[in-house]
C-alpha cells in the first residue's frame, strides 16, 4: 500500500467534497472512511484512477451518513448528484483548504490545530508538541473546532497570518518529525507567494528554503543527528541558500518586519558563515532580540540564550537561561550545552541525561544520551 500516495491525494479529495456541498466535518469523516476502504481493497485490486476511486467512495460514504442523520434529511436530494466512477479533475485544492480551515468562526489557535490535523496530516500528539500543551488538551481543541465548523458555509476564507502559521508548523514537523511534509510545505508557500504580495509570505518562503538547504547534512548515514556546528557545509544546497537570501533581502527592504523575516535573517547568517567558528553570533543575538519583541515566545528566548552564550560566553548564556521556566522543551539540553562550555562537566552530563529522558523523538534522545556518556567518560579518565 502506497501510504504517500494516499496522503498526497487526501487534500484534493477533501476539497472536491467540500465544493460539492459537504460540510467540512462530514467530508473529513467520509474521506477517512474512504482511506480505510482503500487500505483494505487496493492491495488486491488497485484502481486505475486512485483519485477518482477515492472521490467516488468518499462521496458515497458522505451520502450514506447524510441519509442516516435525521437533522440533515434535506441533503437527500444530493443522491441524484452522485458522481459516476471515472477520472477526477486535476485540481490542487490544498492551499484553498488551508484558507477554508482558517475560518472566521474559529480562533486562530483552533484554526491552526484543525488544519494541521485535517489537511496537514499531523497527529494530535505532534500538534500538541508543537503548541507545548498536553495531548488531551489539543484533542479537545480540535474536537471543538470540528463542532464549530460543522454545518457552516465555507464562503469566508480565513486570514493569511493563520495560514502562514499552519504552513510553518507543518514544515517544522516535516523537517524534523516522523512525517516528511517539508517539501510539500515549500510547494504550497511558493503558491501563496505567487498569489499574494506580502513580506511575511516571502519571509516564510525564505526561511523554509534556508533550512531545507542543509537538510541532507542534519543526519548521519546511521540516522543520528548532526549538530549545526558539525555539519558538512560543502554539502549545503547553495542554490536554495542563494534563492532564500534573495527573497529575504527583497522582503526586508519593504521595512515591514515580521517574525518569519526575523527567523529567516537568523538562518541566513548561519548559512553565510563559511565555518561554525565564523558565525556572526552578535548579529544573531540582535535578530533574536527583534524576534522576541515580535513574538514574546519562550522558545525564542531559549534559542536566544544559546546565541548569547556563543556571543558573550557561556555564563552570559546561563544568566539568560535562568530567566526562563525550566519546564520548557529542550531547556535541559541548552543548559547542558552551556554548562559543558563553562567547564562544569558533571552538571552538563546530568542535564544531558535529563534532556534525553524528555526528548520528543528517538534520534534526539540517542544524541543526548551519547553526549551524557561522552562527558561521563571524560570525567572518569
Coordinates of C-alpha atoms in Angstrom, one line a residue:
X1 CA 0.0 0.0 0.0
X2 CA 1.4 3.4 -1.1
X3 CA 0.7 5.5 2.0
X4 CA 2.5 8.5 0.5
X5 CA 0.0 8.4 -2.5
X6 CA -3.0 8.3 -0.1
X7 CA -1.6 11.2 1.9
X8 CA -1.0 13.3 -1.2
X9 CA -4.5 12.7 -2.6
X10 CA -6.4 13.4 0.7
X11 CA -6.5 17.2 0.5
X12 CA -7.7 17.2 -3.1
X13 CA -10.4 14.7 -2.4
X14 CA -11.5 16.6 0.7
X15 CA -11.7 19.8 -1.4
X16 CA -13.9 18.2 -4.0
X17 CA -16.4 17.0 -1.4
X18 CA -16.5 20.4 0.2
X19 CA -17.1 22.1 -3.1
X20 CA -20.0 19.7 -3.8
X21 CA -21.8 20.8 -0.7
X22 CA -20.5 18.6 2.2
X23 CA -19.7 20.4 5.4
X24 CA -16.1 20.1 6.5
X25 CA -16.5 17.7 9.4
X26 CA -18.7 15.3 7.5
X27 CA -16.4 15.5 4.4
X28 CA -13.4 14.7 6.6
X29 CA -15.1 11.7 8.1
X30 CA -16.1 10.5 4.7
X31 CA -12.6 10.8 3.3
X32 CA -11.2 8.9 6.3
X33 CA -13.7 6.1 5.6
X34 CA -12.6 6.0 2.0
X35 CA -8.9 5.8 3.0
X36 CA -9.7 2.9 5.3
X37 CA -11.5 1.2 2.5
X38 CA -8.5 1.8 0.1
X39 CA -6.1 0.2 2.6
X40 CA -8.4 -2.9 2.6
X41 CA -9.2 -3.1 -1.1
X42 CA -6.2 -1.7 -3.1
X43 CA -3.6 -4.3 -2.3
X44 CA -5.6 -7.0 -4.1
X45 CA -7.4 -4.8 -6.6
X46 CA -5.6 -1.5 -7.3
X47 CA -7.7 1.1 -9.1
X48 CA -6.6 2.6 -12.5
X49 CA -7.6 6.0 -11.2
X50 CA -6.8 6.2 -7.5
X51 CA -8.1 9.8 -7.1
X52 CA -11.4 9.1 -8.9
X53 CA -11.9 6.0 -6.8
X54 CA -11.4 7.9 -3.5
X55 CA -13.8 10.7 -4.7
X56 CA -16.5 8.1 -5.5
X57 CA -16.2 6.1 -2.4
X58 CA -15.9 9.2 -0.1
X59 CA -18.9 10.8 -1.7
X60 CA -20.9 7.7 -1.3
X61 CA -19.9 7.5 2.4
X62 CA -20.9 11.1 2.8
X63 CA -24.3 10.5 1.3
X64 CA -24.9 7.4 3.4
X65 CA -24.1 9.4 6.6
X66 CA -26.4 12.3 5.4
X67 CA -29.3 9.9 4.8
X68 CA -28.8 8.4 8.3
X69 CA -28.9 11.8 10.0
X70 CA -32.5 12.9 10.6
X71 CA -31.3 16.5 11.2
X72 CA -29.9 16.7 7.7
X73 CA -32.6 14.9 5.7
X74 CA -32.8 17.9 3.4
X75 CA -29.5 16.8 1.9
X76 CA -31.0 13.6 0.5
X77 CA -31.6 15.3 -2.9
X78 CA -27.8 15.1 -3.3
X79 CA -28.2 11.4 -4.1
X80 CA -29.0 12.3 -7.7
X81 CA -25.7 14.1 -7.9
X82 CA -23.6 11.2 -7.0
X83 CA -20.7 11.1 -9.5
X84 CA -20.0 8.1 -11.6
X85 CA -16.6 6.5 -11.3
X86 CA -14.0 8.0 -13.6
X87 CA -11.2 10.4 -13.8
X88 CA -11.3 13.3 -11.3
X89 CA -10.3 16.8 -12.3
X90 CA -6.6 17.5 -11.8
X91 CA -7.1 20.4 -9.4
X92 CA -4.9 21.1 -6.4
X93 CA -7.2 22.3 -3.7
X94 CA -4.7 22.0 -0.8
X95 CA -3.9 25.7 -0.4
X96 CA -7.6 26.6 -0.7
X97 CA -8.3 24.1 2.1
X98 CA -5.7 25.8 4.3
X99 CA -7.7 29.1 3.9
X100 CA -11.0 27.4 4.4
X101 CA -9.9 25.8 7.6
X102 CA -8.8 29.2 8.9
X103 CA -12.5 30.1 9.1
X104 CA -13.5 33.3 10.8
X105 CA -15.8 31.4 13.2
X106 CA -12.6 29.8 14.7
X107 CA -10.0 31.3 16.9
X108 CA -6.5 31.4 15.2
X109 CA -5.2 28.6 17.5
X110 CA -8.2 26.4 16.8
X111 CA -8.0 27.0 13.1
X112 CA -4.3 26.1 13.1
X113 CA -5.0 22.9 15.0
X114 CA -7.8 21.9 12.8
X115 CA -5.8 22.4 9.6
X116 CA -2.8 20.6 10.9
X117 CA -5.0 17.6 11.7
X118 CA -7.4 17.6 8.8
X119 CA -5.2 18.8 5.9
X120 CA -1.6 18.6 7.1
X121 CA -1.9 15.0 8.2
X122 CA -0.2 15.5 11.6
X123 CA -1.3 13.5 14.6
X124 CA -2.9 15.1 17.7
X125 CA 0.3 14.3 19.6
X126 CA 2.5 16.1 17.0
X127 CA 0.3 19.1 17.1
X128 CA 0.3 19.2 20.9
X129 CA 4.1 19.0 21.0
X130 CA 4.3 22.0 18.6
X131 CA 2.0 24.0 20.9
X132 CA 3.6 22.9 24.1
X133 CA 0.2 21.6 25.5
X134 CA -0.9 18.2 26.7
X135 CA -2.2 15.8 24.0
X136 CA -5.7 15.7 25.7
X137 CA -6.0 19.4 25.7
X138 CA -5.2 19.5 22.0
X139 CA -7.7 16.7 21.2
X140 CA -10.4 18.8 22.9
X141 CA -9.4 21.9 21.0
X142 CA -9.6 20.0 17.6
X143 CA -13.0 18.4 18.6
X144 CA -14.4 21.9 19.5
X145 CA -13.1 23.3 16.2
X146 CA -14.9 20.5 14.2
X147 CA -18.1 21.1 16.1
X148 CA -17.9 24.8 15.4
X149 CA -17.4 24.5 11.7
X150 CA -19.9 21.6 11.3
X151 CA -22.7 22.9 9.0
X152 CA -21.3 26.3 8.4
X153 CA -20.8 27.6 4.8
X154 CA -17.2 27.8 3.7
X155 CA -17.5 31.0 1.8
X156 CA -15.4 33.2 4.2
X157 CA -11.8 32.1 4.0
X158 CA -9.5 32.9 6.9
X159 CA -6.6 35.3 7.0
X160 CA -3.1 34.9 5.7
X161 CA -1.5 35.0 9.2
X162 CA -3.2 31.9 10.3
X163 CA -2.4 30.1 7.0
X164 CA 1.3 31.1 7.4
X165 CA 1.3 29.7 10.9
X166 CA -0.1 26.4 9.7
X167 CA 2.5 26.1 6.9
X168 CA 5.3 27.0 9.3
X169 CA 4.3 24.3 11.8
X170 CA 3.7 21.7 9.0
X171 CA 7.2 22.5 7.6
X172 CA 8.8 22.1 11.1
X173 CA 7.2 18.7 11.6
X174 CA 8.1 17.6 8.1
X175 CA 11.7 18.9 8.7
X176 CA 12.4 17.1 12.0
X177 CA 9.5 14.8 12.7
X178 CA 8.0 11.5 11.7
X179 CA 6.2 12.6 8.6
X180 CA 8.0 14.1 5.6
X181 CA 6.0 17.2 4.8
X182 CA 8.8 19.8 4.3
X183 CA 8.8 19.8 0.5
X184 CA 5.0 20.0 0.4
X185 CA 5.1 23.0 2.7
X186 CA 7.6 24.7 0.4
X187 CA 5.5 24.0 -2.6
X188 CA 2.4 25.5 -1.0
X189 CA 4.2 28.5 0.3
X190 CA 5.6 29.2 -3.2
X191 CA 2.0 29.1 -4.5
X192 CA 1.0 31.5 -1.8
X193 CA 3.9 33.9 -2.5
X194 CA 2.9 33.9 -6.2
X195 CA -0.7 34.8 -5.3
X196 CA -0.1 37.3 -2.5
X197 CA 2.4 40.1 -2.4
X198 CA 3.1 40.0 1.4
X199 CA 6.6 40.4 3.0
X200 CA 5.8 37.7 5.7
X201 CA 4.8 35.2 3.0
X202 CA 8.2 35.9 1.4
X203 CA 9.9 35.7 4.8
X204 CA 8.4 32.3 5.4
X205 CA 9.4 31.0 2.0
X206 CA 13.0 32.3 2.5
X207 CA 13.1 30.6 6.0
X208 CA 12.0 27.3 4.6
X209 CA 14.5 27.4 1.7
X210 CA 17.4 28.3 4.0
X211 CA 16.6 25.5 6.5
X212 CA 15.8 23.0 3.7
X213 CA 19.2 23.8 2.1
X214 CA 21.0 21.9 4.8
X215 CA 18.6 19.1 5.4
X216 CA 20.8 16.5 3.8
X217 CA 23.6 17.2 6.4
X218 CA 21.4 17.1 9.5
X219 CA 21.7 13.4 10.0
X220 CA 24.5 10.8 9.6
X221 CA 24.1 7.7 7.4
X222 CA 23.0 5.8 10.5
X223 CA 20.2 8.3 11.2
X224 CA 21.9 10.0 14.1
X225 CA 21.6 13.8 14.5
X226 CA 24.5 16.0 13.3
X227 CA 24.6 19.4 15.1
X228 CA 24.8 22.6 13.0
X229 CA 28.4 23.2 14.1
X230 CA 29.4 19.7 12.8
X231 CA 27.5 19.7 9.5
X232 CA 29.4 19.4 6.3
X233 CA 28.8 22.9 4.8
X234 CA 30.2 21.9 1.5
X235 CA 27.1 19.7 1.1
X236 CA 24.6 22.5 1.7
X237 CA 22.4 23.4 -1.2
X238 CA 23.9 26.7 -2.4
X239 CA 21.1 27.4 -4.9
X240 CA 18.4 27.2 -2.3
X241 CA 20.5 29.4 0.0
X242 CA 21.0 32.0 -2.7
X243 CA 17.3 32.0 -3.5
X244 CA 16.3 32.3 0.1
X245 CA 18.7 35.2 0.7
X246 CA 17.5 37.0 -2.4
X247 CA 13.8 36.6 -1.3
X248 CA 14.6 37.7 2.2
X249 CA 16.5 40.8 1.1
X250 CA 13.6 41.9 -1.0
X251 CA 11.2 41.4 1.9
X252 CA 13.3 43.2 4.4
X253 CA 13.7 46.2 2.0
X254 CA 10.0 46.8 2.4
X255 CA 10.5 47.7 6.1
X256 CA 7.6 45.7 7.4
X257 CA 9.4 43.3 9.7
X258 CA 7.6 40.2 10.9
X259 CA 8.6 37.1 12.8
X260 CA 9.2 34.9 9.7
X261 CA 11.6 37.5 8.2
X262 CA 13.5 37.7 11.5
X263 CA 13.8 33.9 11.7
X264 CA 15.0 33.9 8.1
X265 CA 17.6 36.5 8.8
X266 CA 19.0 34.3 11.6
X267 CA 19.0 31.3 9.2
X268 CA 20.8 33.4 6.6
X269 CA 23.5 34.4 9.0
X270 CA 24.2 30.7 9.7
X271 CA 24.1 29.9 6.0
X272 CA 26.5 32.7 5.2
X273 CA 29.2 31.6 7.7
X274 CA 32.0 29.6 6.0
X275 CA 32.6 27.7 9.2
X276 CA 30.8 27.4 12.6
X277 CA 33.6 29.5 14.2
X278 CA 33.0 32.4 11.8
X279 CA 29.3 32.7 12.6
X280 CA 28.3 36.3 13.4
X281 CA 26.7 35.5 16.8
X282 CA 26.5 39.1 17.8
X283 CA 24.2 39.9 14.9
X284 CA 22.2 36.7 15.6
X285 CA 21.6 37.9 19.1
X286 CA 20.3 41.2 17.8
X287 CA 17.9 39.4 15.5
X288 CA 16.7 37.2 18.4
X289 CA 16.0 40.4 20.3
X290 CA 13.8 41.5 17.4
X291 CA 12.1 38.2 17.2
X292 CA 11.5 38.1 21.0
X293 CA 9.9 41.6 20.7
X294 CA 7.6 40.4 17.9
X295 CA 6.6 37.1 19.4
X296 CA 7.3 37.1 23.2
X297 CA 7.8 33.4 22.7
X298 CA 9.6 31.4 25.4
X299 CA 11.1 29.1 22.8
X300 CA 12.6 32.2 21.0
X301 CA 14.1 33.3 24.3
X302 CA 15.5 29.8 24.9
X303 CA 17.3 29.9 21.5
X304 CA 18.4 33.4 22.3
X305 CA 20.2 32.1 25.4
X306 CA 22.3 29.8 23.2
X307 CA 23.2 32.7 20.9
X308 CA 24.1 34.9 23.9
X309 CA 26.3 32.0 25.2
X310 CA 28.1 31.9 21.9
X311 CA 28.5 35.7 21.6
X312 CA 29.3 36.7 25.2
X313 CA 30.4 33.4 26.8
X314 CA 28.6 30.5 28.5
X315 CA 28.0 32.3 31.8
X316 CA 26.1 35.1 30.0
X317 CA 24.1 32.4 28.2
X318 CA 23.3 30.7 31.5
X319 CA 22.2 34.0 33.0
X320 CA 19.8 34.5 30.1
X321 CA 18.6 30.9 30.6
X322 CA 18.0 31.5 34.3
X323 CA 15.1 33.8 33.5
X324 CA 13.2 31.0 31.7
X325 CA 11.0 28.3 33.0
X326 CA 13.0 25.0 33.2
X327 CA 9.9 23.0 32.1
X328 CA 10.4 24.4 28.6
X329 CA 11.1 21.7 26.0
X330 CA 14.9 21.4 25.4
X331 CA 15.6 23.7 28.4
X332 CA 17.8 20.9 29.9
X333 CA 19.6 20.3 26.7
X334 CA 20.5 24.0 26.3
X335 CA 21.6 24.2 30.0
X336 CA 23.8 21.1 29.5
X337 CA 25.5 22.6 26.5
X338 CA 26.2 25.9 28.2
X339 CA 27.5 24.1 31.4
X340 CA 29.8 22.0 29.3
X341 CA 31.2 25.1 27.6
X342 CA 31.7 26.6 31.0
X343 CA 33.7 23.5 32.1
X344 CA 31.2 22.0 34.6
X345 CA 31.2 18.5 33.1
X346 CA 29.3 16.8 36.0
X347 CA 26.3 19.2 35.8
X348 CA 26.4 19.0 32.0
X349 CA 26.4 15.2 32.0
X350 CA 23.4 15.1 34.4
X351 CA 21.5 17.6 32.3
X352 CA 22.2 15.8 29.1
X353 CA 20.8 12.6 30.6
X354 CA 17.7 14.5 31.9
X355 CA 17.2 16.1 28.4
X356 CA 17.5 12.6 26.8
X357 CA 14.7 11.4 29.0
X358 CA 12.4 14.2 27.9
X359 CA 13.4 14.1 24.2
X360 CA 10.5 14.2 21.7
X361 CA 11.9 11.6 19.3
X362 CA 14.4 8.7 19.2
X363 CA 17.1 10.5 17.2
X364 CA 17.3 13.4 19.6
X365 CA 17.2 11.0 22.6
X366 CA 20.1 9.0 21.2
X367 CA 22.1 12.1 20.5
X368 CA 21.7 13.5 24.0
X369 CA 22.4 10.1 25.6
X370 CA 25.7 9.9 23.7
X371 CA 26.6 13.4 24.9
X372 CA 26.0 12.4 28.5
X373 CA 28.1 9.2 28.1
X374 CA 30.9 11.2 26.4
X375 CA 31.1 13.6 29.3
X376 CA 30.9 10.9 31.9
X377 CA 33.8 9.1 30.1
X378 CA 35.9 12.2 30.2
X379 CA 35.3 12.7 33.9
X380 CA 36.4 9.1 34.7
X381 CA 39.8 9.5 32.9

